[in-house]
PDB file of C-alpha atoms in Angstrom:
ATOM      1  CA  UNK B 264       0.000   0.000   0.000  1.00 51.00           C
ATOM      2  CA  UNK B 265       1.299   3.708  -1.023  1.00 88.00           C
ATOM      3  CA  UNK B 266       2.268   5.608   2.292  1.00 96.00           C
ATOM      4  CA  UNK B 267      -0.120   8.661   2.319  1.00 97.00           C
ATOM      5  CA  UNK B 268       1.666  11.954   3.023  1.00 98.00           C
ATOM      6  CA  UNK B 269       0.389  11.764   7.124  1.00 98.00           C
ATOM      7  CA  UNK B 270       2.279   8.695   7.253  1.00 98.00           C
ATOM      8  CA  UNK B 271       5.199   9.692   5.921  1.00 98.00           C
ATOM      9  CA  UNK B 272       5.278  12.534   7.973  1.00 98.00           C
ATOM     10  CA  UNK B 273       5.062  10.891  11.078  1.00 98.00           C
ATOM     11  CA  UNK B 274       7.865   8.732   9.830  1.00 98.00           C
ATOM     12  CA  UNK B 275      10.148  11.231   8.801  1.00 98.00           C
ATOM     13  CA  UNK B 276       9.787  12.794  11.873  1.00 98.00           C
ATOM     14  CA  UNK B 277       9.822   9.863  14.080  1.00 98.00           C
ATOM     15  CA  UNK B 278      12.920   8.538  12.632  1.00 98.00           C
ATOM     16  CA  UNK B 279      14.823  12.265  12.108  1.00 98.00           C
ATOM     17  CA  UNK B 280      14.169  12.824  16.126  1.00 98.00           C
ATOM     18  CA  UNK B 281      15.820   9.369  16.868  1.00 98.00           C
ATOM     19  CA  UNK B 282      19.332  10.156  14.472  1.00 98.00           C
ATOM     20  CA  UNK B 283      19.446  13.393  16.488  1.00 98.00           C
ATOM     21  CA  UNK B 284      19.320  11.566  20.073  1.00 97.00           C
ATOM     22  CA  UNK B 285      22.107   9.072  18.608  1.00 96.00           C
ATOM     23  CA  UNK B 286      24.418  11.939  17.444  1.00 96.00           C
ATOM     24  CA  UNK B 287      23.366  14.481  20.573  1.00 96.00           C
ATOM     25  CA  UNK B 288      25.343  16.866  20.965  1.00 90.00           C
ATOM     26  CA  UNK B 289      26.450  16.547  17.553  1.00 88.00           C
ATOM     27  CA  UNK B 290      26.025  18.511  14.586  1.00 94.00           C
ATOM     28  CA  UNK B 291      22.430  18.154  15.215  1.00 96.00           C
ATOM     29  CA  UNK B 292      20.854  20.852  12.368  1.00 97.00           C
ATOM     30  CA  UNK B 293      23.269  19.492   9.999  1.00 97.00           C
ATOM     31  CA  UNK B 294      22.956  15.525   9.819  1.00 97.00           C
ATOM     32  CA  UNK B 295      19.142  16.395  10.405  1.00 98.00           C
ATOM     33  CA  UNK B 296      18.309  18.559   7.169  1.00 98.00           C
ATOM     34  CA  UNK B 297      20.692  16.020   5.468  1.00 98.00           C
ATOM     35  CA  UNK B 298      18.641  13.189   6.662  1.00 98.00           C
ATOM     36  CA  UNK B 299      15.420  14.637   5.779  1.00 98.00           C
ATOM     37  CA  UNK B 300      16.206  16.264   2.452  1.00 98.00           C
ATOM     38  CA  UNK B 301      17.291  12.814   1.334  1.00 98.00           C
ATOM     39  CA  UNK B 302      14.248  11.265   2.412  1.00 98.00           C
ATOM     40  CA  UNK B 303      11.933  13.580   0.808  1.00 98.00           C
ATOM     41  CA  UNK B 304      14.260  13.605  -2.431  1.00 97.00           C
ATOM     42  CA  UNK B 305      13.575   9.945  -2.594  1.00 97.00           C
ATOM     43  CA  UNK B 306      10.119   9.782  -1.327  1.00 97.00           C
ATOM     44  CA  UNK B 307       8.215  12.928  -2.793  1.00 97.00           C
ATOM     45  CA  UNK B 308      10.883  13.700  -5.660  1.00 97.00           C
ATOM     46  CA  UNK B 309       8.527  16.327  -7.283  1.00 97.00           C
ATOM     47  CA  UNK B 310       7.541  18.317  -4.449  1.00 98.00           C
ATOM     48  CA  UNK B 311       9.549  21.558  -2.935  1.00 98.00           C
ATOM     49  CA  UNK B 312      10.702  21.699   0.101  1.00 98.00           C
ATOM     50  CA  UNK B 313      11.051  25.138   2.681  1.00 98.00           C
ATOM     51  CA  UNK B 314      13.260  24.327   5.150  1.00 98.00           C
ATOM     52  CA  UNK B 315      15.183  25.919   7.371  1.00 97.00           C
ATOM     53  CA  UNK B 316      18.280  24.512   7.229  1.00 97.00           C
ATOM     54  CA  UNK B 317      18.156  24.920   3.178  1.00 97.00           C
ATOM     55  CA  UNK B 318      18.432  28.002   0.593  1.00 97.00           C
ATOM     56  CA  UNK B 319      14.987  29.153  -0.477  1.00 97.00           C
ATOM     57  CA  UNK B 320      14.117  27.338  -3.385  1.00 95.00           C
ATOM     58  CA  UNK B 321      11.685  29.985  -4.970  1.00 96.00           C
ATOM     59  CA  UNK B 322      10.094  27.579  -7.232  1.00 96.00           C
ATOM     60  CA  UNK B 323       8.209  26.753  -4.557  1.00 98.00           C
ATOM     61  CA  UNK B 324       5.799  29.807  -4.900  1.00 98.00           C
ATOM     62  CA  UNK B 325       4.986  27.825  -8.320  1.00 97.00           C
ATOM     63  CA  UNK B 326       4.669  24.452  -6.744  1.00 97.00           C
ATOM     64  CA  UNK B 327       1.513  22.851  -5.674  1.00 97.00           C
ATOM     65  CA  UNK B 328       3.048  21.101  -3.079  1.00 98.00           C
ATOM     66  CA  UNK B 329       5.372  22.099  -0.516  1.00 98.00           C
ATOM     67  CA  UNK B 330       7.244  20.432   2.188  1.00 98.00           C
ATOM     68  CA  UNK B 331       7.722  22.762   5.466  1.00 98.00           C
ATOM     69  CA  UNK B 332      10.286  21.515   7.435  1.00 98.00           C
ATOM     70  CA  UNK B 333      12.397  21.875  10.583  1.00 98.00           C
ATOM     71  CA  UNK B 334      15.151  19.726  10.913  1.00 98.00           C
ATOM     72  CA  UNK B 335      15.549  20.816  14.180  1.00 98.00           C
ATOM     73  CA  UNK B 336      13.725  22.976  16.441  1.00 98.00           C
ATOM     74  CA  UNK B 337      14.988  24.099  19.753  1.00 97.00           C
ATOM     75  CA  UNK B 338      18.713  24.018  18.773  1.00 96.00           C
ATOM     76  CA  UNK B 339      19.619  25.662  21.859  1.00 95.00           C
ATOM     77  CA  UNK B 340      17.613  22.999  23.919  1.00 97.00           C
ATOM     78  CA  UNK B 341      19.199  20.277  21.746  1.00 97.00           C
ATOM     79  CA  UNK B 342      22.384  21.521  23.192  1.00 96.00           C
ATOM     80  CA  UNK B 343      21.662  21.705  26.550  1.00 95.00           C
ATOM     81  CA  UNK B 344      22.543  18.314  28.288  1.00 94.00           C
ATOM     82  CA  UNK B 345      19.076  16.982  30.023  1.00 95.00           C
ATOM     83  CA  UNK B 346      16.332  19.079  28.284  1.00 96.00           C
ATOM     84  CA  UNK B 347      13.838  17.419  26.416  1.00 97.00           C
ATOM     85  CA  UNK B 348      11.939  21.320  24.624  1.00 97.00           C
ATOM     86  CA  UNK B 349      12.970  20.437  21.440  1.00 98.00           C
ATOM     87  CA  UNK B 350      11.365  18.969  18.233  1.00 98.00           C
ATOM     88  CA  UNK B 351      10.952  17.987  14.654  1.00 98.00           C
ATOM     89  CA  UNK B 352       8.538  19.725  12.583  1.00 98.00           C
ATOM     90  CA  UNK B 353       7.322  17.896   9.327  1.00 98.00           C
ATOM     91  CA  UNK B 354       4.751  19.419   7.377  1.00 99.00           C
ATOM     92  CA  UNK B 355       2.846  19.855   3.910  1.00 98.00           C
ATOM     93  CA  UNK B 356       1.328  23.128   2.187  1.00 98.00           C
ATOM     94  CA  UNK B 357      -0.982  21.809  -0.548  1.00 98.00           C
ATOM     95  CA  UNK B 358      -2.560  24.053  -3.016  1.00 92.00           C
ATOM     96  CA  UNK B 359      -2.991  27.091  -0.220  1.00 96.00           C
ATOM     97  CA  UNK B 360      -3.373  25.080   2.931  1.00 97.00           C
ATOM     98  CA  UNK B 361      -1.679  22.498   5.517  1.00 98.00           C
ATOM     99  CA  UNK B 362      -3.161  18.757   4.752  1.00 98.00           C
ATOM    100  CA  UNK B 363      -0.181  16.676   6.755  1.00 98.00           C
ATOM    101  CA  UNK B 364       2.462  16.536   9.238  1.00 98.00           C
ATOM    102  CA  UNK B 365       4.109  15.596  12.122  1.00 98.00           C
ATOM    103  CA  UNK B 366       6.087  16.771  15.346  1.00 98.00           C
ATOM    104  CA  UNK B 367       8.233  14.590  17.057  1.00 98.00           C
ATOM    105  CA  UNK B 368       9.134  15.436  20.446  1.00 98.00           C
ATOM    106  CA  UNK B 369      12.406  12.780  20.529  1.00 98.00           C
ATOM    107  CA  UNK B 370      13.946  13.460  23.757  1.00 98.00           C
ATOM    108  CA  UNK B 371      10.406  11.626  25.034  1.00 98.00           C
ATOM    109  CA  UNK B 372       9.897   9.336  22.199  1.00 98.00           C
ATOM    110  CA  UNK B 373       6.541  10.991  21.213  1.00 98.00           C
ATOM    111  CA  UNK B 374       5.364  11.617  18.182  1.00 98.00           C
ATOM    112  CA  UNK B 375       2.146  13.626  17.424  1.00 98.00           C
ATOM    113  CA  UNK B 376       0.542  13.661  13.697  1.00 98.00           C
ATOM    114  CA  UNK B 377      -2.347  14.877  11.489  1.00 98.00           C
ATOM    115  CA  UNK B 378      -3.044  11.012  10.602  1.00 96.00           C
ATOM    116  CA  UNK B 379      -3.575  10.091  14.296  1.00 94.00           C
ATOM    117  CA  UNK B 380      -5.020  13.243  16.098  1.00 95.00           C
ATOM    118  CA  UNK B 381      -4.831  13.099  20.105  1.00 93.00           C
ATOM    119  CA  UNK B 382      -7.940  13.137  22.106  1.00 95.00           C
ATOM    120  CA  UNK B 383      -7.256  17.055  24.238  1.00 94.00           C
ATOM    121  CA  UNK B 384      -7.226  15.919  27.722  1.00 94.00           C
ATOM    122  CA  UNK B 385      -9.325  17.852  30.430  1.00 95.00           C
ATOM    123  CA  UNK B 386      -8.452  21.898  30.530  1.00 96.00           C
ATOM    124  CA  UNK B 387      -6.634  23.423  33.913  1.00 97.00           C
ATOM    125  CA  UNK B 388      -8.573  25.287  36.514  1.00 96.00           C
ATOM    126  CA  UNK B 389      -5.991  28.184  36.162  1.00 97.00           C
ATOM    127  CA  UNK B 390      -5.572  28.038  32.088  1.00 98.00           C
ATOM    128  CA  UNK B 391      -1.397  27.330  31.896  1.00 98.00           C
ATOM    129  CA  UNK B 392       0.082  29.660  28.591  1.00 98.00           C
ATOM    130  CA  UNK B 393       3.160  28.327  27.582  1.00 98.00           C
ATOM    131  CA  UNK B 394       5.923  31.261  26.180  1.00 98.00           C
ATOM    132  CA  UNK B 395       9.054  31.466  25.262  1.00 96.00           C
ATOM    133  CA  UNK B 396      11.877  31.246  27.870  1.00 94.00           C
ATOM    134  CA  UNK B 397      13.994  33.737  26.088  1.00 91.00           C
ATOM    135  CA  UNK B 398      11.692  35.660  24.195  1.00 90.00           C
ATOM    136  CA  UNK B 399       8.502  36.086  25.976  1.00 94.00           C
ATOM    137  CA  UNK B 400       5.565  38.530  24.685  1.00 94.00           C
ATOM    138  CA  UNK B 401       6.104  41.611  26.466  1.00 92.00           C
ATOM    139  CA  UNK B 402       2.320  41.826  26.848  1.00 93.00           C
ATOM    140  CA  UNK B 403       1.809  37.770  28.252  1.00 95.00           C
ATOM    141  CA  UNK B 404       1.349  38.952  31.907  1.00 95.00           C
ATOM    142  CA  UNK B 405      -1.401  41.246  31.240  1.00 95.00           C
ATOM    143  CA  UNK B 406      -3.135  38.107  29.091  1.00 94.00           C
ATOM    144  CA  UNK B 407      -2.280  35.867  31.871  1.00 96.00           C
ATOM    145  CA  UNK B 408      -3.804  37.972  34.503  1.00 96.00           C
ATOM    146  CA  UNK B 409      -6.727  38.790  32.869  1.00 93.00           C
ATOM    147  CA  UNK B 410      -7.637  34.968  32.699  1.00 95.00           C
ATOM    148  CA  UNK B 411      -6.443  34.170  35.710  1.00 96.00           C
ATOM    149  CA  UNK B 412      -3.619  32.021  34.200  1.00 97.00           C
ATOM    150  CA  UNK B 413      -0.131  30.965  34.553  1.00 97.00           C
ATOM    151  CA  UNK B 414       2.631  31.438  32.219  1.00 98.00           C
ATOM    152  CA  UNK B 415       4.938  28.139  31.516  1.00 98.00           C
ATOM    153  CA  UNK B 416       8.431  29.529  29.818  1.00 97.00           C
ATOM    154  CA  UNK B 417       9.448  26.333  27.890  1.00 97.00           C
ATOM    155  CA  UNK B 418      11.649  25.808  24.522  1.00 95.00           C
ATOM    156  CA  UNK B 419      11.115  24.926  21.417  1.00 97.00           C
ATOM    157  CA  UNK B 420       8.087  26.172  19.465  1.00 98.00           C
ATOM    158  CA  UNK B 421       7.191  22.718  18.692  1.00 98.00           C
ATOM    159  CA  UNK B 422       7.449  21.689  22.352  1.00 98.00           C
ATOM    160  CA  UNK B 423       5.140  24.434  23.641  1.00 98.00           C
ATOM    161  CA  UNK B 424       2.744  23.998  20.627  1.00 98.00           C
ATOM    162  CA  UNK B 425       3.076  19.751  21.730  1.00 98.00           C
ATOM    163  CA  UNK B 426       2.523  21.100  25.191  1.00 98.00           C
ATOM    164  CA  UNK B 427      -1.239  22.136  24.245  1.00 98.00           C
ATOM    165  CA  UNK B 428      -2.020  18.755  23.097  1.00 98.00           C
ATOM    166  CA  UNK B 429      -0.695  16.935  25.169  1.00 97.00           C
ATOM    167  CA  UNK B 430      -2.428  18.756  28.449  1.00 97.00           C
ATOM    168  CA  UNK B 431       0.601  20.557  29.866  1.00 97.00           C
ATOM    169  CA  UNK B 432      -0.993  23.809  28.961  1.00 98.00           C
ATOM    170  CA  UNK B 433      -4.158  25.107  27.291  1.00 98.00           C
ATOM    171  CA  UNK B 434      -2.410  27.414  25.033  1.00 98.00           C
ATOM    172  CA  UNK B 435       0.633  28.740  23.692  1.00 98.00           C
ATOM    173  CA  UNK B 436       1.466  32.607  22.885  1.00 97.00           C
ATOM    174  CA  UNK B 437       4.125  34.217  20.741  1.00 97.00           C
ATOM    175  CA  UNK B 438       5.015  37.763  19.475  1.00 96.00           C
ATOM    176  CA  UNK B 439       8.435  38.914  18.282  1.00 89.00           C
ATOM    177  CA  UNK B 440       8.349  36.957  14.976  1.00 95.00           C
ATOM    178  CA  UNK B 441       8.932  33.409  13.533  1.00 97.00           C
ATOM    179  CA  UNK B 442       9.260  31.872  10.301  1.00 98.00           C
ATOM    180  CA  UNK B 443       6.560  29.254   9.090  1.00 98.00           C
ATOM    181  CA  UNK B 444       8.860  26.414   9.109  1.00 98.00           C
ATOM    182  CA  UNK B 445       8.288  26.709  13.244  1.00 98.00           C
ATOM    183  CA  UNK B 446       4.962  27.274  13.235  1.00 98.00           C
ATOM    184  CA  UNK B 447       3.844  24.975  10.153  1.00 98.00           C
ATOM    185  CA  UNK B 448       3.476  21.538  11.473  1.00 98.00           C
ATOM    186  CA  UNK B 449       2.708  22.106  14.848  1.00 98.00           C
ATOM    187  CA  UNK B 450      -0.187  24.373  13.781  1.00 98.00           C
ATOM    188  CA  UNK B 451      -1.596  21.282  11.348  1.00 98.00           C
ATOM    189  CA  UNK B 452      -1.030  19.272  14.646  1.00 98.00           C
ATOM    190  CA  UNK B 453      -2.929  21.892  16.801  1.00 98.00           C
ATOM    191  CA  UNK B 454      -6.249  22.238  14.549  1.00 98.00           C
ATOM    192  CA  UNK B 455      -6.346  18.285  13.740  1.00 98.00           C
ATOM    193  CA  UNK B 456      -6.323  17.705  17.631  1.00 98.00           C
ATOM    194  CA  UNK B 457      -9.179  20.082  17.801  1.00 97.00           C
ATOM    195  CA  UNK B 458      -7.333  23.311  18.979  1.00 98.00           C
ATOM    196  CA  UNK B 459      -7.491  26.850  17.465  1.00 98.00           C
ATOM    197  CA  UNK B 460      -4.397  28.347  15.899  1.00 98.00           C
ATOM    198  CA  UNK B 461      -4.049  31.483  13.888  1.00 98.00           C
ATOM    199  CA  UNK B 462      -2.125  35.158  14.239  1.00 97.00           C
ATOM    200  CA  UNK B 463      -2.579  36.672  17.804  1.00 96.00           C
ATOM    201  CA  UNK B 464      -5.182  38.892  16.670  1.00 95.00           C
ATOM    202  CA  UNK B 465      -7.657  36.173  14.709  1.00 96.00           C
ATOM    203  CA  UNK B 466      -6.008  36.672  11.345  1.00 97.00           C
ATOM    204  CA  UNK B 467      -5.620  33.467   9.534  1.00 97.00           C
ATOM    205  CA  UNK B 468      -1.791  32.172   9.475  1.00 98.00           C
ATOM    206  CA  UNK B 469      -0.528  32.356   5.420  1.00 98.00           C
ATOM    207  CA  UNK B 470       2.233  29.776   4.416  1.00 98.00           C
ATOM    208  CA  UNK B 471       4.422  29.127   1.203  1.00 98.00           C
ATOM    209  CA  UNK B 472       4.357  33.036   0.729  1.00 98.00           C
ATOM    210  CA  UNK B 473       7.056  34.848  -0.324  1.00 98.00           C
ATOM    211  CA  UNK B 474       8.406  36.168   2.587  1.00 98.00           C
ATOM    212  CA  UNK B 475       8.408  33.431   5.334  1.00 98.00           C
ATOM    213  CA  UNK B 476       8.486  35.554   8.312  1.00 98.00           C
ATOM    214  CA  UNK B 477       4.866  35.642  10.611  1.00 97.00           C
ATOM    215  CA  UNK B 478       5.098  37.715  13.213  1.00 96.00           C
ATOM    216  CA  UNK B 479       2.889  35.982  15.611  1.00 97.00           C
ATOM    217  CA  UNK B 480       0.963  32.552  16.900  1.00 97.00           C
ATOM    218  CA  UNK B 481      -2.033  31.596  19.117  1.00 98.00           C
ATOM    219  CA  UNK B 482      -2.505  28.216  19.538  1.00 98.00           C
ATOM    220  CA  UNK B 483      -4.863  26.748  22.214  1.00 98.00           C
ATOM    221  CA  UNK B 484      -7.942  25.222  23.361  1.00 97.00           C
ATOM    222  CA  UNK B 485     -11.153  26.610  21.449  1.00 96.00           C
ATOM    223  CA  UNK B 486     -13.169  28.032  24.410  1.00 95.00           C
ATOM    224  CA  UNK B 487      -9.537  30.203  25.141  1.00 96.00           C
ATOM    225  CA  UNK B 488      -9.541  31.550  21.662  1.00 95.00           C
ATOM    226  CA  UNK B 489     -12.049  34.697  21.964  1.00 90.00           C
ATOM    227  CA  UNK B 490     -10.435  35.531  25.946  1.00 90.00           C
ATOM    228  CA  UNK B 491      -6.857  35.605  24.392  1.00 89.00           C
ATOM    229  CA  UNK B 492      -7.197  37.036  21.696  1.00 79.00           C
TER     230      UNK B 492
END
């Protein structure tokens, strides 16, 4: 049977997540995008990929299908002996939207996917928002305290975006920019586990545009989405 696209997302993540805890600390970003290039190369050899590990291949902005990758996210984490806040992001932009992908949280053997969406467990009494540790939203304080919440510093945007669907938190906030490769599969993870994702303000999130950059990401349980917003 043909692998669908969710599969091999899951796959590519899944098995990129456990070369990087074999070679840890190694050249992690590296042996990563080499790894996954090769695999897409051989598995999807007409698509384009957007990666960030890779020159922009603008033929992409032609291409019906697009691979959205990061090899790995949360290099800083990576490097750190002991943390487990970093990820693989898999995902694919089809004809103006996200229809697959995959995070893999390797550090905890977990892999979440658009093929096999996660039931959301129960939300917190005190709604947990996880930021960045080194980059928090100067306004996250004032959106914590006006929901009575608790903000969660973590790593990687794929961990804190993993955190929401896994139960650690009910949502995950970030201003101060990103590009789409660390936003793209986690948000395809997000909505197919039932969670709302889009730009801090309700705009939709765009990807394969021309400029990669988005300045901003809400992801988090539904009934959150109007409060946070």
């Amino acid at each position: 049977m043909t692998e669908t696209d969710g599969e091999l997302a899951a796959r590519l993540a899944t098995g990129t997540g456990r070369l990087l805890v074999r070679v840890r600390p190694g050249d992690g970003d590296r042996i990563a995008q080499e790894f996954l290039a090769a695999q897409l190369k051989e598995h999807r050899p007409h698509d384009a990929v957007l990666s960030e590990e890779a020159p922009d291949d603008r033929r992409r902005l032609t291409s019906e299908r697009v691979w959205i990758i990061d090899p790995l996210d949360g290099s800083r984490e990576y490097a750190e002996p002991g943390r487990t806040d970093w990820a693989v992001h898999v995902a694919l932009w089809h004809a103006g939207r996200l229809v697959a992908a995959a995070v893999a949280l390797p550090a905890l053997a977990r892999t979440f996917g658009t093929d096999q969406p996660v039931a959301l467990p129960a939300p917190h009494a005190r709604p947990r928002i996880a930021i960045s540790r080194t980059r928090p939203p100067a306004f996250a304080q004032r959106v914590a305290d006006a929901v009575h919440g608790v903000l969660v510093p973590m790593g990687s945007a794929g961990a804190k975006a993993m955190a929401v669907v896994r139960g650690e938190a009910d949502a995950y906030l970030h201003a101060g920019g990103m590009y789409e490769w660390d936003s793209a599969a986690p948000v395809a993870v997000a909505r197919a586990a039932g969670l709302h994702a889009s730009r801090v303000d309700g705009r939709p999130l765009e990807y394969n545009q021309p400029d990669p950059w988005l300045p901003d990401l809400l992801i988090c349980r539904p009934e959150l989405a109007g409060v946070l917003r």
